[in-house]
Amino acid sequence: LVAGVLMILAVVSSKVTARMGLPVLVVFLGIGMLAGSEGIGGIVFESYELAHAIGTVALAFILFDGGLGTSLNRLRLAWKPSALLATLGVLTTALVTGVVASEVLGISLVEGLLLGAIVGSTDAAAVFSLLRSSGIRLRERLASTLEIESGANDPMAVFLTIGFIEVLLGEISLGPQLVSLLFVQMGVGLAVGFGVGKLAVKAINRINLGAAGLYPVLTAACGIFAFGLAAVLGGSGFLAIYVAGLVLGNSKIAFQRGTVLFHDGVAWTGQIVMFVVLGLLSTPSTIIDVAGPALIITAALILVARPLAVIPLLLPFRFSWREHVLVSWVGLKGAVPIILATYPLMFGIEAGALLFNVVFFVVILSALVQGGTLSAAARLLKLEQPPQPEPPVSLELTSLREIDADIIDYTIEEESRASGRHLRDLALPTGCAVAMIIRDNALIPPRGSTKIQTGDHVFIVVDRESRGPLDRIFARGPSDDSSELLPEFPLPGEATAGHLASLYDIETGEPPEVTLEELVRRRVPDAQVGTSITLGEAKLRVRKVEHGRITMVGLGLAEEGDEA
């Protein structure tokens, strides 16, 4: 009964928190603290082992969900800066913060470094929830860098925490042994995560379970297996489950959309349970006792350690100074530091209680200060991008497991490219079909002569290859971002140069009535399947020829080495 009440309060209050521009973790922690031994609930909870177990399971599923939601295109775009921030960035943050903590708290250098390692990772999931609630959208490379860093930096923080604890316990020494532990943890974690992810894709697609609801459960089981196998082999289970999720999320698997939605719900449940439990575990009076030194450590972490970790690492990648400032400010702390702060208590480290209270204070202050000002900082630095409307409804065709298609409901906005056009003038990709149009609660049968109007709901059956260009036509206004054309998608040969210009922002230099078949033939008269031509930054590739006529071409971005 108590658990149900706390969960309901947490879910409902998250709506209020979003409107106030604060991270949901603050509310979840606050609910746990109010229900705790010094709050109105009076619940006594002092089991660090149980809190650690709950936190570990929850964090594993949160990372798995993060991997499922990270696209390969984003990974390619920003993996280099993200990898540096997730490794060297966390290490630099831990070292600088650790030295300050050692001096301020009067503890040993290794204990200070342990505290620095605990607070070394960032929680970009909280960052993006804040940005979404405030309506701010960042440039794709900047957003991708923050997103990938958030998924990849937790294993580094876990490794450093375990490493420094083992140093304090006398099991290893600083130097080569610690470096060797790092390579084992990361290497095994990467290998196991990638291997289990690939095997999971084959298993999920080949096994006919009969019930659609079992596929998300099987996916979850594969993630847990990756975590456990990596841990048994001496690797990072957190890295393994994130990589396994990354592989699964970027592969075609049965009931993929339902699986992603399932794990999104599991991740939210994990966050709520984890934060509330950690709030129950805390003792507000002891946290207030360390407020003075913890305030100094937080200031050093936010204003010194994070910028020193970010700016030198991002310089080679030509980020603007505004982006450097924002990434430096996005050091928002989340659940991971509090979970890691239970490790010293479990292993009997002398300063364990002190470290836990300081970490708790740092997390709350970071969430309030950085989280409360993040939207304002993005606007002040002029880094926001125009809003990018998304379809309100996306349904998976679950009755036919082998069909790789969705049903998308697009609400037509005034700035949509489709608004005011007839269906026959849209040059839709070949992998889609308009199923129906709803206008003022009335059904409009789709025909070529049907004119789409603002406010219409257009339902389209589409394969996943064609989802990107459909979003471009129906859900978005004009954009100069040609990366939206990736990956290559199919267009009919009778589509025209005018369609490319008006719907996809691609100028061909040809009259608007020239078809894509004619355009290709003018460049390459004997064009066959596989023949490619370039049009500035875009590329047309012949995909199908029937009875000597080009009936389908692929449209995508030109690559290095392509000739016009």
Coordinates of C-alpha atoms in Angstrom, one line a residue:
L1 CA 0.0 0.0 0.0
V2 CA 2.8 2.4 1.0
A3 CA 4.7 1.6 -2.2
G4 CA 1.7 2.2 -4.4
V5 CA 1.0 5.6 -2.8
L6 CA 4.6 6.7 -3.2
M7 CA 4.7 5.6 -6.8
I8 CA 1.5 7.4 -7.6
L9 CA 2.8 10.6 -5.9
A10 CA 6.1 10.4 -7.8
V11 CA 4.4 10.0 -11.2
V12 CA 1.8 12.7 -10.6
S13 CA 4.4 15.2 -9.2
S14 CA 6.7 14.7 -12.1
K15 CA 4.2 16.7 -14.2
V16 CA 4.4 19.6 -11.8
T17 CA 8.1 19.4 -11.7
A18 CA 8.5 19.6 -15.5
R19 CA 6.4 22.8 -15.6
M20 CA 8.7 24.3 -12.9
G21 CA 11.8 23.4 -14.9
L22 CA 13.3 21.1 -12.2
P23 CA 14.7 17.6 -12.7
V24 CA 12.2 14.9 -11.6
L25 CA 14.9 13.3 -9.5
V26 CA 14.5 16.2 -7.0
V27 CA 10.9 15.3 -6.5
F28 CA 11.5 11.6 -6.3
L29 CA 14.2 12.1 -3.7
G30 CA 12.1 14.6 -1.8
I31 CA 9.2 12.1 -1.7
G32 CA 11.5 9.4 -0.3
M33 CA 12.9 11.8 2.3
L34 CA 9.4 13.0 3.4
A35 CA 8.4 9.3 3.8
G36 CA 11.7 8.5 5.7
S37 CA 12.6 8.3 9.3
E38 CA 12.9 12.1 9.8
G39 CA 9.9 12.9 7.5
I40 CA 6.1 12.7 8.0
G41 CA 6.1 9.1 6.9
G42 CA 8.4 7.9 9.7
I43 CA 9.6 4.8 7.7
V44 CA 12.9 3.5 9.1
F45 CA 15.1 2.2 6.2
E46 CA 18.8 1.6 6.9
S47 CA 19.7 -1.3 4.6
Y48 CA 22.5 0.0 2.4
E49 CA 22.9 -3.5 0.9
L50 CA 19.2 -3.6 -0.2
A51 CA 19.4 0.0 -1.5
H52 CA 22.5 -0.9 -3.5
A53 CA 20.8 -4.0 -4.9
I54 CA 17.7 -2.1 -6.0
G55 CA 19.8 0.7 -7.4
T56 CA 22.0 -1.6 -9.4
V57 CA 19.1 -3.4 -11.0
A58 CA 17.3 -0.1 -11.8
L59 CA 20.5 1.5 -13.2
A60 CA 21.1 -1.5 -15.4
F61 CA 17.6 -1.2 -17.0
I62 CA 18.0 2.5 -17.3
L63 CA 21.2 2.0 -19.3
F64 CA 19.6 -0.7 -21.4
D65 CA 16.8 1.7 -22.3
G66 CA 19.4 4.4 -23.1
G67 CA 21.2 2.0 -25.5
L68 CA 17.9 1.0 -27.2
G69 CA 17.1 4.7 -27.8
T70 CA 20.5 5.7 -29.1
S71 CA 20.5 5.7 -32.9
L72 CA 23.6 4.6 -34.9
N73 CA 23.5 7.8 -36.9
R74 CA 23.9 9.8 -33.7
L75 CA 26.7 7.5 -32.6
R76 CA 28.6 8.0 -35.8
L77 CA 28.1 11.7 -35.5
A78 CA 29.4 12.2 -32.0
W79 CA 31.2 9.0 -30.8
K80 CA 34.7 10.6 -30.7
P81 CA 33.9 13.5 -28.4
S82 CA 31.5 11.5 -26.4
A83 CA 34.0 8.7 -25.8
L84 CA 36.6 11.2 -24.6
L85 CA 34.1 12.9 -22.2
A86 CA 33.0 9.5 -20.9
T87 CA 36.5 8.3 -20.1
L88 CA 39.1 11.0 -19.8
G89 CA 36.4 13.6 -18.9
V90 CA 35.2 11.5 -15.9
L91 CA 38.8 10.8 -14.9
T92 CA 39.7 14.5 -14.9
T93 CA 36.5 15.4 -13.0
A94 CA 37.3 12.8 -10.4
L95 CA 40.9 13.9 -9.9
V96 CA 40.2 17.6 -9.6
T97 CA 37.2 17.1 -7.3
G98 CA 39.0 14.5 -5.3
V99 CA 41.9 16.8 -4.5
V100 CA 39.5 19.5 -3.4
A101 CA 37.5 17.1 -1.3
S102 CA 40.6 15.7 0.4
E103 CA 41.6 19.2 1.5
V104 CA 38.1 20.4 2.5
L105 CA 37.0 17.3 4.4
G106 CA 40.4 16.5 6.0
I107 CA 40.4 13.0 4.6
S108 CA 43.2 11.0 2.8
L109 CA 43.9 11.7 -0.9
V110 CA 42.6 8.3 -1.9
E111 CA 39.4 8.8 0.0
G112 CA 39.0 12.2 -1.7
L113 CA 39.6 10.6 -5.1
L114 CA 37.0 8.0 -4.2
L115 CA 34.5 10.9 -3.6
G116 CA 35.5 12.5 -6.9
A117 CA 35.0 9.2 -8.7
I118 CA 31.5 8.8 -7.2
V119 CA 30.4 12.2 -8.5
G120 CA 32.3 12.0 -11.8
S121 CA 29.5 10.9 -14.1
T122 CA 26.7 13.1 -15.4
D123 CA 22.9 12.4 -15.9
A124 CA 22.0 13.7 -19.3
A125 CA 18.7 11.9 -19.2
A126 CA 17.6 14.5 -16.6
V127 CA 19.1 17.2 -18.9
F128 CA 17.0 16.1 -21.9
S129 CA 13.8 15.8 -19.9
L130 CA 14.4 19.4 -18.8
L131 CA 15.1 20.6 -22.4
R132 CA 12.0 18.8 -23.7
S133 CA 9.7 20.2 -21.0
S134 CA 11.0 23.7 -21.8
G135 CA 10.7 23.3 -25.5
I136 CA 14.4 23.7 -26.3
R137 CA 16.0 21.7 -29.0
L138 CA 19.8 21.6 -29.4
R139 CA 21.9 21.1 -32.5
E140 CA 22.1 17.4 -33.5
R141 CA 25.9 17.0 -32.9
L142 CA 25.7 18.8 -29.5
A143 CA 22.6 16.8 -28.4
S144 CA 24.2 13.6 -29.6
T145 CA 27.4 14.2 -27.7
L146 CA 25.5 14.8 -24.5
E147 CA 23.3 11.8 -25.0
I148 CA 26.0 9.3 -25.8
E149 CA 28.2 10.6 -23.0
S150 CA 25.4 10.0 -20.5
G151 CA 25.1 6.4 -21.5
A152 CA 28.8 5.7 -21.6
N153 CA 30.2 7.6 -18.6
D154 CA 28.5 5.6 -15.8
P155 CA 30.7 2.5 -16.3
M156 CA 33.8 4.6 -16.0
A157 CA 32.6 6.1 -12.7
V158 CA 31.7 2.6 -11.5
F159 CA 35.2 1.4 -12.4
L160 CA 37.0 4.3 -10.7
T161 CA 34.8 3.9 -7.6
I162 CA 35.6 0.1 -7.3
G163 CA 39.2 0.7 -8.1
F164 CA 39.8 3.3 -5.4
I165 CA 37.9 1.2 -2.8
E166 CA 40.2 -1.7 -3.6
V167 CA 43.2 0.6 -3.2
L168 CA 41.8 1.6 0.2
L169 CA 41.3 -2.0 1.2
G170 CA 44.9 -2.8 0.1
E171 CA 43.8 -5.3 -2.6
I172 CA 45.5 -3.3 -5.5
S173 CA 47.8 -0.3 -5.7
L174 CA 47.6 2.9 -7.6
G175 CA 49.4 2.6 -11.0
P176 CA 49.7 -0.4 -13.3
Q177 CA 47.2 -2.6 -11.4
L178 CA 44.5 0.1 -11.6
V179 CA 45.1 0.6 -15.3
S180 CA 45.0 -3.1 -15.9
L181 CA 41.7 -3.3 -14.1
L182 CA 40.3 -0.6 -16.3
F183 CA 41.2 -2.4 -19.6
V184 CA 39.7 -5.6 -18.3
Q185 CA 36.5 -4.0 -17.2
M186 CA 36.0 -2.0 -20.4
G187 CA 37.3 -4.6 -22.8
V188 CA 35.2 -7.5 -21.4
G189 CA 32.2 -5.2 -21.1
L190 CA 32.4 -4.1 -24.7
A191 CA 33.0 -7.6 -26.1
V192 CA 30.2 -9.3 -24.1
G193 CA 27.7 -6.5 -24.8
F194 CA 28.3 -6.6 -28.5
G195 CA 28.3 -10.4 -28.7
V196 CA 25.2 -10.9 -26.6
G197 CA 23.4 -8.1 -28.5
K198 CA 24.1 -9.8 -31.9
L199 CA 23.0 -13.2 -30.7
A200 CA 19.9 -11.7 -29.1
V201 CA 18.9 -10.1 -32.4
K202 CA 19.1 -13.5 -34.1
A203 CA 17.2 -15.3 -31.3
I204 CA 14.4 -12.7 -31.1
N205 CA 13.8 -12.8 -34.8
R206 CA 13.9 -16.6 -35.2
I207 CA 11.9 -17.7 -32.2
N208 CA 8.1 -17.6 -32.7
L209 CA 6.9 -17.1 -29.1
G210 CA 3.2 -16.8 -30.1
A211 CA 2.5 -13.9 -27.7
A212 CA 3.6 -10.4 -28.6
G213 CA 4.0 -9.5 -24.9
L214 CA 6.8 -12.1 -24.5
Y215 CA 9.2 -10.4 -26.9
P216 CA 10.0 -7.4 -24.6
V217 CA 10.5 -9.9 -21.8
L218 CA 13.0 -11.9 -23.9
T219 CA 14.8 -8.7 -24.8
A220 CA 15.0 -7.7 -21.1
A221 CA 16.3 -11.2 -20.3
C222 CA 19.1 -10.8 -22.9
G223 CA 20.1 -7.6 -21.3
I224 CA 20.3 -9.1 -17.9
F225 CA 22.3 -12.0 -19.3
A226 CA 24.8 -9.6 -20.8
F227 CA 25.1 -7.8 -17.5
G228 CA 25.6 -11.0 -15.5
L229 CA 28.0 -12.6 -18.0
A230 CA 30.3 -9.6 -18.1
A231 CA 30.3 -9.3 -14.3
V232 CA 31.2 -13.0 -14.0
L233 CA 34.1 -12.6 -16.5
G234 CA 35.5 -9.6 -14.6
G235 CA 34.1 -6.9 -16.9
S236 CA 31.7 -4.0 -16.6
G237 CA 28.2 -5.2 -16.5
F238 CA 26.9 -1.7 -16.9
L239 CA 28.8 -1.2 -20.1
A240 CA 27.8 -4.6 -21.4
I241 CA 24.1 -4.0 -20.9
Y242 CA 24.3 -0.5 -22.5
V243 CA 26.2 -1.9 -25.6
A244 CA 23.7 -4.8 -25.9
G245 CA 20.9 -2.3 -25.9
L246 CA 22.7 -0.2 -28.5
V247 CA 23.0 -3.3 -30.8
L248 CA 19.4 -4.3 -30.3
G249 CA 18.1 -0.8 -30.7
N250 CA 19.9 -0.4 -34.1
S251 CA 18.8 -3.8 -35.5
K252 CA 15.5 -4.9 -36.9
I253 CA 13.8 -7.1 -34.3
A254 CA 10.3 -8.4 -34.0
F255 CA 7.8 -6.0 -32.3
Q256 CA 10.5 -3.4 -32.0
R257 CA 8.3 -0.4 -31.2
G258 CA 6.4 -2.3 -28.5
T259 CA 9.7 -3.4 -27.0
V260 CA 11.1 0.1 -26.9
L261 CA 7.9 1.4 -25.2
F262 CA 8.0 -1.4 -22.7
H263 CA 11.6 -0.7 -21.7
D264 CA 10.9 3.0 -21.5
G265 CA 8.3 2.2 -18.9
V266 CA 10.7 -0.1 -17.1
A267 CA 13.3 2.6 -17.0
W268 CA 10.9 5.2 -15.6
T269 CA 9.8 2.7 -13.0
G270 CA 13.4 2.0 -12.1
Q271 CA 14.2 5.7 -11.7
I272 CA 11.2 6.3 -9.5
V273 CA 11.9 3.3 -7.2
M274 CA 15.6 4.0 -7.1
F275 CA 15.2 7.7 -6.1
V276 CA 12.5 7.1 -3.6
V277 CA 14.5 4.3 -1.9
L278 CA 17.6 6.4 -1.8
G279 CA 15.5 9.2 -0.3
L280 CA 14.3 6.8 2.3
L281 CA 17.9 5.8 3.0
S282 CA 19.0 9.4 3.6
T283 CA 19.0 11.2 7.0
P284 CA 18.4 15.0 6.3
S285 CA 19.9 16.1 9.7
T286 CA 23.3 14.5 8.9
I287 CA 23.3 15.9 5.4
I288 CA 22.8 19.4 6.7
D289 CA 25.7 18.9 9.1
V290 CA 28.1 18.6 6.1
A291 CA 26.5 21.5 4.1
G292 CA 29.5 23.8 4.5
P293 CA 32.2 21.7 3.1
A294 CA 29.8 20.0 0.6
L295 CA 29.0 23.4 -0.8
I296 CA 32.6 24.1 -1.5
I297 CA 33.1 20.7 -3.1
T298 CA 30.0 21.3 -5.3
A299 CA 31.3 24.7 -6.4
A300 CA 34.6 23.2 -7.3
L301 CA 32.9 20.4 -9.2
I302 CA 30.6 22.7 -11.2
L303 CA 32.9 25.7 -11.8
V304 CA 36.4 24.1 -12.0
A305 CA 36.4 20.3 -12.4
R306 CA 33.8 20.0 -15.1
P307 CA 35.1 22.8 -17.3
L308 CA 38.7 21.5 -17.0
A309 CA 37.4 18.1 -18.1
V310 CA 35.3 19.4 -21.0
I311 CA 37.0 22.3 -22.7
P312 CA 40.5 20.7 -23.5
L313 CA 38.8 17.5 -24.8
L314 CA 36.3 19.3 -27.1
L315 CA 38.8 21.7 -28.6
P316 CA 39.9 19.3 -31.5
F317 CA 36.3 18.9 -32.6
R318 CA 35.6 22.5 -33.4
F319 CA 32.7 23.1 -31.1
S320 CA 31.8 26.8 -30.6
W321 CA 32.7 28.6 -27.4
R322 CA 29.0 28.7 -26.6
E323 CA 28.8 24.9 -26.9
H324 CA 31.8 24.5 -24.7
V325 CA 30.1 26.6 -22.0
L326 CA 26.9 24.6 -22.2
V327 CA 28.5 21.2 -22.1
S328 CA 30.6 22.4 -19.1
W329 CA 27.4 23.5 -17.4
V330 CA 25.6 20.2 -18.2
G331 CA 27.3 18.3 -15.4
L332 CA 24.0 17.5 -13.8
K333 CA 24.2 14.7 -11.2
G334 CA 21.7 11.9 -10.9
A335 CA 21.1 8.6 -9.3
V336 CA 24.5 7.0 -10.1
P337 CA 26.5 9.0 -7.6
I338 CA 24.1 8.2 -4.7
I339 CA 24.1 4.5 -5.7
L340 CA 27.9 4.5 -5.8
A341 CA 28.0 6.3 -2.4
T342 CA 26.6 3.1 -0.8
Y343 CA 29.7 1.2 -1.9
P344 CA 32.1 2.6 0.8
L345 CA 29.4 1.9 3.5
M346 CA 29.0 -1.7 2.3
F347 CA 32.8 -2.3 2.2
G348 CA 33.4 -0.7 5.6
I349 CA 35.4 2.3 4.5
E350 CA 36.1 4.5 7.5
A351 CA 34.8 7.7 5.9
G352 CA 31.9 6.0 4.2
A353 CA 29.1 7.8 6.1
L354 CA 30.7 11.2 5.5
L355 CA 31.1 10.5 1.8
F356 CA 27.5 9.4 1.5
N357 CA 26.2 12.5 3.1
V358 CA 28.4 14.8 1.0
V359 CA 27.5 13.0 -2.2
F360 CA 23.8 13.3 -1.4
F361 CA 24.2 17.1 -0.8
V362 CA 26.2 17.5 -4.0
V363 CA 23.5 15.7 -6.1
I364 CA 20.6 17.7 -4.7
L365 CA 22.5 21.1 -5.1
S366 CA 23.6 20.2 -8.6
A367 CA 20.1 19.2 -9.6
L368 CA 18.7 22.5 -8.2
V369 CA 21.4 24.8 -9.5
Q370 CA 22.3 23.3 -12.9
G371 CA 18.9 21.8 -13.5
G372 CA 17.0 24.9 -12.6
T373 CA 19.1 27.1 -14.9
L374 CA 19.8 24.8 -17.8
S375 CA 17.0 26.1 -20.0
A376 CA 17.9 29.7 -19.3
A377 CA 21.6 28.9 -20.1
A378 CA 20.7 27.3 -23.5
R379 CA 18.6 30.3 -24.4
L380 CA 21.2 32.8 -23.2
L381 CA 23.9 31.1 -25.2
K382 CA 21.6 31.1 -28.3
L383 CA 22.0 27.4 -28.8
E384 CA 18.3 26.5 -29.2
Q385 CA 17.1 25.2 -32.6
P386 CA 13.6 25.7 -34.1
P387 CA 11.0 23.2 -32.7
Q388 CA 10.8 19.9 -34.4
P389 CA 7.2 18.5 -34.2
E390 CA 6.9 14.7 -33.9
P391 CA 3.9 12.6 -34.9
P392 CA 1.5 12.2 -31.9
V393 CA 0.8 8.5 -32.6
S394 CA 2.9 5.7 -33.9
L395 CA 1.5 2.1 -33.9
E396 CA 3.3 -1.1 -34.7
L397 CA 1.7 -3.8 -36.9
T398 CA 1.9 -6.5 -34.3
S399 CA -0.5 -8.9 -35.8
L400 CA 2.0 -9.8 -38.5
R401 CA 5.4 -10.4 -36.8
E402 CA 7.4 -10.5 -40.0
I403 CA 6.1 -7.1 -41.3
D404 CA 8.6 -4.3 -40.7
A405 CA 6.2 -1.5 -40.8
D406 CA 4.3 1.0 -38.6
I407 CA 1.2 3.1 -38.8
I408 CA 1.9 6.8 -38.3
D409 CA -0.7 9.4 -37.4
Y410 CA 0.6 12.8 -38.5
T411 CA -1.2 16.0 -37.4
I412 CA -0.7 18.5 -40.1
E413 CA 0.6 21.9 -38.9
E414 CA 0.4 25.1 -40.9
E415 CA 4.2 25.0 -41.6
S416 CA 4.1 21.4 -42.8
R417 CA 5.3 20.9 -46.3
A418 CA 2.2 18.7 -47.0
S419 CA -0.3 21.4 -46.0
G420 CA -2.2 22.7 -49.0
R421 CA -0.9 20.0 -51.4
H422 CA -2.7 17.3 -53.2
L423 CA -1.6 13.7 -52.4
R424 CA -0.5 13.1 -56.0
D425 CA 1.9 16.1 -55.6
L426 CA 3.8 14.8 -52.6
A427 CA 6.2 12.3 -54.3
L428 CA 6.0 9.9 -51.3
P429 CA 8.7 7.2 -50.8
T430 CA 7.7 3.9 -52.4
G431 CA 7.6 2.1 -49.0
C432 CA 4.5 3.9 -47.7
A433 CA 0.7 4.2 -48.4
V434 CA -1.8 6.7 -47.1
A435 CA -4.5 4.7 -45.3
M436 CA -7.0 7.4 -44.3
I437 CA -7.4 11.1 -43.5
I438 CA -9.5 12.4 -40.5
R439 CA -10.8 16.0 -40.9
D440 CA -13.1 17.5 -38.2
N441 CA -14.0 14.0 -37.0
A442 CA -15.0 12.9 -40.5
L443 CA -13.3 10.2 -42.6
I444 CA -11.8 11.5 -45.9
P445 CA -10.9 8.6 -48.3
P446 CA -7.4 9.2 -49.6
R447 CA -7.2 9.8 -53.4
G448 CA -4.7 11.5 -55.6
S449 CA -6.9 14.5 -55.9
T450 CA -7.4 14.8 -52.1
K451 CA -6.0 18.1 -50.8
I452 CA -4.3 18.0 -47.3
Q453 CA -5.4 20.8 -45.0
T454 CA -4.0 22.2 -41.7
G455 CA -5.4 20.2 -38.8
D456 CA -5.9 17.0 -40.7
H457 CA -4.8 13.7 -39.2
V458 CA -3.1 11.7 -41.9
F459 CA -2.6 7.9 -41.2
I460 CA 0.2 6.3 -43.2
V461 CA 1.4 2.8 -43.3
V462 CA 5.2 3.0 -43.7
D463 CA 8.3 0.8 -43.6
R464 CA 11.1 2.0 -41.3
E465 CA 13.3 2.9 -44.2
S466 CA 10.9 5.6 -45.3
R467 CA 10.1 7.0 -41.9
G468 CA 12.7 9.8 -42.1
P469 CA 11.5 11.4 -45.3
L470 CA 7.9 11.1 -44.2
D471 CA 8.7 13.1 -41.0
R472 CA 10.3 15.7 -43.3
I473 CA 7.2 16.1 -45.5
F474 CA 4.4 15.8 -42.9
A475 CA 5.8 16.8 -39.5
R476 CA 8.4 19.5 -40.1
G477 CA 8.7 22.9 -41.7
P478 CA 11.6 23.9 -44.0
S479 CA 15.0 22.8 -42.8
D480 CA 18.5 23.3 -44.0
D481 CA 19.7 20.1 -42.2
S482 CA 20.5 17.7 -45.1
S483 CA 21.5 15.0 -42.7
E484 CA 17.8 14.3 -42.4
L485 CA 18.1 12.5 -45.7
L486 CA 20.1 9.7 -44.2
P487 CA 19.7 6.8 -44.6
E488 CA 19.0 6.4 -48.3
F489 CA 15.3 6.0 -49.0
P490 CA 13.4 5.0 -52.2
L491 CA 11.5 7.3 -54.5
P492 CA 9.5 6.4 -57.6
G493 CA 11.1 7.1 -61.0
E494 CA 8.3 9.3 -62.0
A495 CA 8.9 11.8 -59.2
T496 CA 10.2 15.1 -60.5
A497 CA 13.0 17.6 -60.0
G498 CA 10.2 20.0 -58.7
H499 CA 9.4 17.4 -56.0
L500 CA 13.0 17.2 -54.9
A501 CA 13.2 21.0 -54.6
S502 CA 9.9 21.6 -52.8
L503 CA 9.9 18.6 -50.5
Y504 CA 13.5 17.7 -49.9
D505 CA 15.4 21.0 -50.5
I506 CA 17.5 19.6 -53.3
E507 CA 18.2 21.7 -56.4
T508 CA 19.0 19.8 -59.6
G509 CA 19.4 22.6 -62.1
E510 CA 16.7 20.9 -64.2
P511 CA 13.2 22.1 -65.1
P512 CA 10.7 21.1 -62.4
E513 CA 8.8 18.8 -64.7
V514 CA 11.8 16.5 -65.4
T515 CA 11.3 13.1 -63.9
L516 CA 14.0 11.4 -61.8
E517 CA 14.3 8.7 -64.5
E518 CA 14.9 11.4 -67.2
L519 CA 17.4 13.2 -64.9
V520 CA 19.5 10.0 -64.4
R521 CA 19.3 9.1 -68.2
R522 CA 20.5 12.6 -69.1
R523 CA 23.7 12.0 -67.0
V524 CA 24.1 8.3 -67.7
P525 CA 22.2 7.1 -70.8
D526 CA 22.8 3.4 -70.2
A527 CA 22.1 3.6 -66.4
Q528 CA 21.5 0.2 -64.7
V529 CA 20.7 -0.9 -61.2
G530 CA 23.4 0.5 -59.0
T531 CA 24.3 3.5 -61.2
S532 CA 24.6 6.7 -59.1
I533 CA 24.7 10.4 -59.8
T534 CA 25.3 13.3 -57.4
L535 CA 23.3 16.5 -57.0
G536 CA 25.4 18.7 -54.8
E537 CA 25.3 17.1 -51.3
A538 CA 22.7 14.5 -52.4
K539 CA 23.0 11.3 -54.4
L540 CA 20.5 9.4 -56.6
R541 CA 21.1 5.7 -57.0
V542 CA 19.1 3.5 -59.4
R543 CA 17.4 0.7 -57.4
K544 CA 15.0 -0.9 -59.8
V545 CA 14.8 -1.1 -63.6
E546 CA 11.7 -2.7 -65.2
H547 CA 11.4 -3.3 -69.0
G548 CA 14.2 -0.7 -69.6
R549 CA 12.6 2.0 -67.4
I550 CA 13.9 3.2 -64.1
T551 CA 11.0 2.7 -61.7
M552 CA 12.8 3.3 -58.4
V553 CA 15.7 5.4 -57.2
G554 CA 17.4 5.8 -53.8
L555 CA 17.9 9.3 -52.4
G556 CA 20.5 10.0 -49.8
L557 CA 23.6 12.0 -49.0
A558 CA 26.6 11.9 -51.3
E559 CA 29.7 10.3 -49.8
E560 CA 33.4 11.2 -50.3
G561 CA 34.6 9.9 -53.6
D562 CA 31.3 10.1 -55.4
E563 CA 31.6 11.7 -58.8
A564 CA 29.0 14.1 -60.2

